[in-house]
PDB file of C-alpha atoms in Angstrom:
ATOM      1  CA  MET A   1     157.315 149.916 114.526  1.00 96.00           C
ATOM      2  CA  ILE A   2     155.252 149.891 117.718  1.00 98.00           C
ATOM      3  CA  ILE A   3     152.651 152.656 117.627  1.00 98.00           C
ATOM      4  CA  GLY A   4     150.951 151.897 120.925  1.00 98.00           C
ATOM      5  CA  VAL A   5     150.610 149.371 123.737  1.00 98.00           C
ATOM      6  CA  GLY A   6     147.614 148.949 125.989  1.00 98.00           C
ATOM      7  CA  ILE A   7     146.943 146.714 128.958  1.00 98.00           C
ATOM      8  CA  ASP A   8     143.813 146.299 131.038  1.00 98.00           C
ATOM      9  CA  VAL A   9     142.376 144.041 133.721  1.00 98.00           C
ATOM     10  CA  ALA A  10     138.790 143.315 134.714  1.00 98.00           C
ATOM     11  CA  GLU A  11     137.621 141.713 137.932  1.00 98.00           C
ATOM     12  CA  ILE A  12     135.431 138.876 136.657  1.00 98.00           C
ATOM     13  CA  GLU A  13     132.899 138.931 139.519  1.00 98.00           C
ATOM     14  CA  ARG A  14     132.458 142.690 139.216  1.00 98.00           C
ATOM     15  CA  PHE A  15     132.074 142.457 135.438  1.00 98.00           C
ATOM     16  CA  ASP A  16     129.463 139.713 135.863  1.00 98.00           C
ATOM     17  CA  ALA A  17     127.542 141.840 138.390  1.00 98.00           C
ATOM     18  CA  ALA A  18     127.535 144.763 135.936  1.00 97.00           C
ATOM     19  CA  LEU A  19     126.181 142.514 133.165  1.00 97.00           C
ATOM     20  CA  GLN A  20     123.439 141.221 135.487  1.00 96.00           C
ATOM     21  CA  ARG A  21     122.555 144.692 136.772  1.00 97.00           C
ATOM     22  CA  THR A  22     122.446 146.420 133.377  1.00 96.00           C
ATOM     23  CA  PRO A  23     120.177 144.792 130.786  1.00 86.00           C
ATOM     24  CA  GLY A  24     121.550 145.238 127.291  1.00 94.00           C
ATOM     25  CA  MET A  25     125.099 145.979 128.457  1.00 96.00           C
ATOM     26  CA  ALA A  26     126.504 142.932 126.663  1.00 96.00           C
ATOM     27  CA  GLN A  27     124.926 144.100 123.387  1.00 95.00           C
ATOM     28  CA  ARG A  28     126.458 147.572 123.819  1.00 96.00           C
ATOM     29  CA  LEU A  29     129.925 146.131 124.432  1.00 97.00           C
ATOM     30  CA  PHE A  30     130.051 143.156 122.085  1.00 97.00           C
ATOM     31  CA  LEU A  31     129.011 142.120 118.627  1.00 96.00           C
ATOM     32  CA  GLU A  32     126.627 139.173 118.640  1.00 92.00           C
ATOM     33  CA  ARG A  33     129.292 136.777 117.328  1.00 91.00           C
ATOM     34  CA  GLU A  34     131.622 137.737 120.217  1.00 95.00           C
ATOM     35  CA  LEU A  35     129.040 136.487 122.713  1.00 96.00           C
ATOM     36  CA  TYR A  36     129.215 132.893 121.452  1.00 92.00           C
ATOM     37  CA  LEU A  37     131.848 130.198 121.057  1.00 88.00           C
ATOM     38  CA  PRO A  38     132.350 128.635 117.610  1.00 81.00           C
ATOM     39  CA  SER A  39     130.212 125.718 118.885  1.00 88.00           C
ATOM     40  CA  GLY A  40     127.280 128.109 119.355  1.00 91.00           C
ATOM     41  CA  GLU A  41     127.440 127.947 123.145  1.00 95.00           C
ATOM     42  CA  ARG A  42     127.352 131.302 124.966  1.00 94.00           C
ATOM     43  CA  ARG A  43     130.776 132.432 126.189  1.00 95.00           C
ATOM     44  CA  GLY A  44     131.394 132.355 129.906  1.00 96.00           C
ATOM     45  CA  VAL A  45     131.732 135.553 131.881  1.00 97.00           C
ATOM     46  CA  ALA A  46     135.519 135.130 132.299  1.00 98.00           C
ATOM     47  CA  SER A  47     135.948 135.000 128.514  1.00 97.00           C
ATOM     48  CA  LEU A  48     133.717 138.058 128.059  1.00 97.00           C
ATOM     49  CA  ALA A  49     135.612 139.951 130.768  1.00 98.00           C
ATOM     50  CA  ALA A  50     138.886 139.213 128.931  1.00 98.00           C
ATOM     51  CA  ARG A  51     137.371 140.506 125.692  1.00 98.00           C
ATOM     52  CA  PHE A  52     136.193 143.649 127.449  1.00 98.00           C
ATOM     53  CA  ALA A  53     139.721 144.114 128.832  1.00 98.00           C
ATOM     54  CA  ALA A  54     141.041 143.744 125.257  1.00 98.00           C
ATOM     55  CA  LYS A  55     138.757 146.530 124.039  1.00 98.00           C
ATOM     56  CA  GLU A  56     139.937 148.770 126.888  1.00 98.00           C
ATOM     57  CA  ALA A  57     143.567 147.876 126.098  1.00 98.00           C
ATOM     58  CA  LEU A  58     142.936 148.636 122.418  1.00 98.00           C
ATOM     59  CA  ALA A  59     141.619 152.091 123.300  1.00 98.00           C
ATOM     60  CA  LYS A  60     144.730 152.729 125.391  1.00 98.00           C
ATOM     61  CA  ALA A  61     146.994 151.570 122.546  1.00 98.00           C
ATOM     62  CA  LEU A  62     145.256 154.180 120.363  1.00 98.00           C
ATOM     63  CA  GLY A  63     145.791 156.947 122.912  1.00 97.00           C
ATOM     64  CA  ALA A  64     142.292 156.672 124.451  1.00 94.00           C
ATOM     65  CA  PRO A  65     140.617 159.216 122.163  1.00 93.00           C
ATOM     66  CA  PRO A  66     136.988 160.087 122.902  1.00 94.00           C
ATOM     67  CA  GLY A  67     134.262 158.737 120.651  1.00 95.00           C
ATOM     68  CA  LEU A  68     135.434 155.162 120.049  1.00 96.00           C
ATOM     69  CA  LEU A  69     132.544 152.696 119.864  1.00 96.00           C
ATOM     70  CA  TRP A  70     132.923 149.349 121.657  1.00 95.00           C
ATOM     71  CA  THR A  71     131.309 147.493 118.769  1.00 96.00           C
ATOM     72  CA  ASP A  72     133.797 148.977 116.271  1.00 98.00           C
ATOM     73  CA  ALA A  73     136.353 146.514 117.670  1.00 98.00           C
ATOM     74  CA  GLU A  74     135.779 142.769 117.525  1.00 98.00           C
ATOM     75  CA  VAL A  75     137.906 140.311 119.455  1.00 97.00           C
ATOM     76  CA  LEU A  76     138.328 137.284 117.199  1.00 94.00           C
ATOM     77  CA  THR A  77     139.482 133.764 117.872  1.00 90.00           C
ATOM     78  CA  GLY A  78     141.641 132.298 115.117  1.00 88.00           C
ATOM     79  CA  ALA A  79     141.505 128.680 113.973  1.00 83.00           C
ATOM     80  CA  ASN A  80     144.451 127.899 116.257  1.00 87.00           C
ATOM     81  CA  GLY A  81     142.778 129.631 119.240  1.00 86.00           C
ATOM     82  CA  GLN A  82     144.966 132.734 119.033  1.00 93.00           C
ATOM     83  CA  PRO A  83     143.057 135.971 119.696  1.00 95.00           C
ATOM     84  CA  GLY A  84     143.009 138.785 117.184  1.00 96.00           C
ATOM     85  CA  LEU A  85     141.190 142.014 116.387  1.00 97.00           C
ATOM     86  CA  ALA A  86     138.993 143.239 113.581  1.00 97.00           C
ATOM     87  CA  VAL A  87     138.327 146.978 113.596  1.00 98.00           C
ATOM     88  CA  SER A  88     135.828 149.163 111.766  1.00 98.00           C
ATOM     89  CA  GLY A  89     134.242 152.596 111.999  1.00 98.00           C
ATOM     90  CA  THR A  90     135.634 154.869 114.738  1.00 98.00           C
ATOM     91  CA  VAL A  91     138.380 152.450 115.755  1.00 98.00           C
ATOM     92  CA  ALA A  92     139.543 151.829 112.186  1.00 98.00           C
ATOM     93  CA  ALA A  93     139.619 155.585 111.506  1.00 98.00           C
ATOM     94  CA  ARG A  94     141.817 156.265 114.545  1.00 98.00           C
ATOM     95  CA  ALA A  95     144.092 153.312 113.724  1.00 98.00           C
ATOM     96  CA  GLU A  96     144.482 154.522 110.142  1.00 98.00           C
ATOM     97  CA  ALA A  97     145.284 158.062 111.318  1.00 97.00           C
ATOM     98  CA  LEU A  98     148.069 156.652 113.507  1.00 98.00           C
ATOM     99  CA  GLY A  99     149.369 154.304 110.810  1.00 98.00           C
ATOM    100  CA  VAL A 100     148.425 151.019 112.503  1.00 98.00           C
ATOM    101  CA  ARG A 101     148.775 148.080 110.114  1.00 97.00           C
ATOM    102  CA  SER A 102     148.541 145.100 112.466  1.00 97.00           C
ATOM    103  CA  TRP A 103     147.492 144.099 115.968  1.00 97.00           C
ATOM    104  CA  HIS A 104     148.893 141.695 118.534  1.00 97.00           C
ATOM    105  CA  VAL A 105     146.558 140.531 121.301  1.00 98.00           C
ATOM    106  CA  SER A 106     146.976 138.404 124.398  1.00 98.00           C
ATOM    107  CA  LEU A 107     144.111 137.430 126.725  1.00 98.00           C
ATOM    108  CA  SER A 108     144.154 135.663 130.066  1.00 97.00           C
ATOM    109  CA  HIS A 109     141.883 134.977 133.017  1.00 97.00           C
ATOM    110  CA  ASP A 110     142.773 133.397 136.347  1.00 96.00           C
ATOM    111  CA  ALA A 111     142.195 133.921 140.061  1.00 96.00           C
ATOM    112  CA  GLY A 112     139.125 136.071 139.462  1.00 97.00           C
ATOM    113  CA  VAL A 113     140.822 138.514 137.089  1.00 98.00           C
ATOM    114  CA  ALA A 114     140.720 138.797 133.308  1.00 98.00           C
ATOM    115  CA  SER A 115     143.526 140.632 131.518  1.00 98.00           C
ATOM    116  CA  ALA A 116     144.509 141.679 128.032  1.00 98.00           C
ATOM    117  CA  VAL A 117     147.436 143.274 126.248  1.00 98.00           C
ATOM    118  CA  VAL A 118     147.137 144.901 122.831  1.00 98.00           C
ATOM    119  CA  VAL A 119     150.041 146.073 120.702  1.00 98.00           C
ATOM    120  CA  ALA A 120     149.361 148.315 117.701  1.00 98.00           C
ATOM    121  CA  GLU A 121     152.055 147.991 115.046  1.00 98.00           C
ATOM    122  CA  GLY A 122     152.675 150.214 112.061  1.00 97.00           C
TER     123      GLY A 122
END
């Protein structure tokens, strides 16, 4: 059963400007392992913008309750390249309260825009 669906977009240039303007913003939004590719290379801004959009979409899928922490949701990349989510803390508590048992995630970035869709399934 679908419990919630969220979608979000982020303008990549604007997101990059915010990261440049606000020292420490990346650490407030992302876990350290989200900032790097499996090769150890730092993720590009388009990839980070898509991950930020996924966290926004996740919040929407959960009904956008106040108090969710950005770092309580991790956007993962599976062995086959498929994105996924790992949740903890505030996000896991809200998901459990709603009966969420699994997540479906899609990320994209093109033409200066990053987007994400998150489906919460119970």
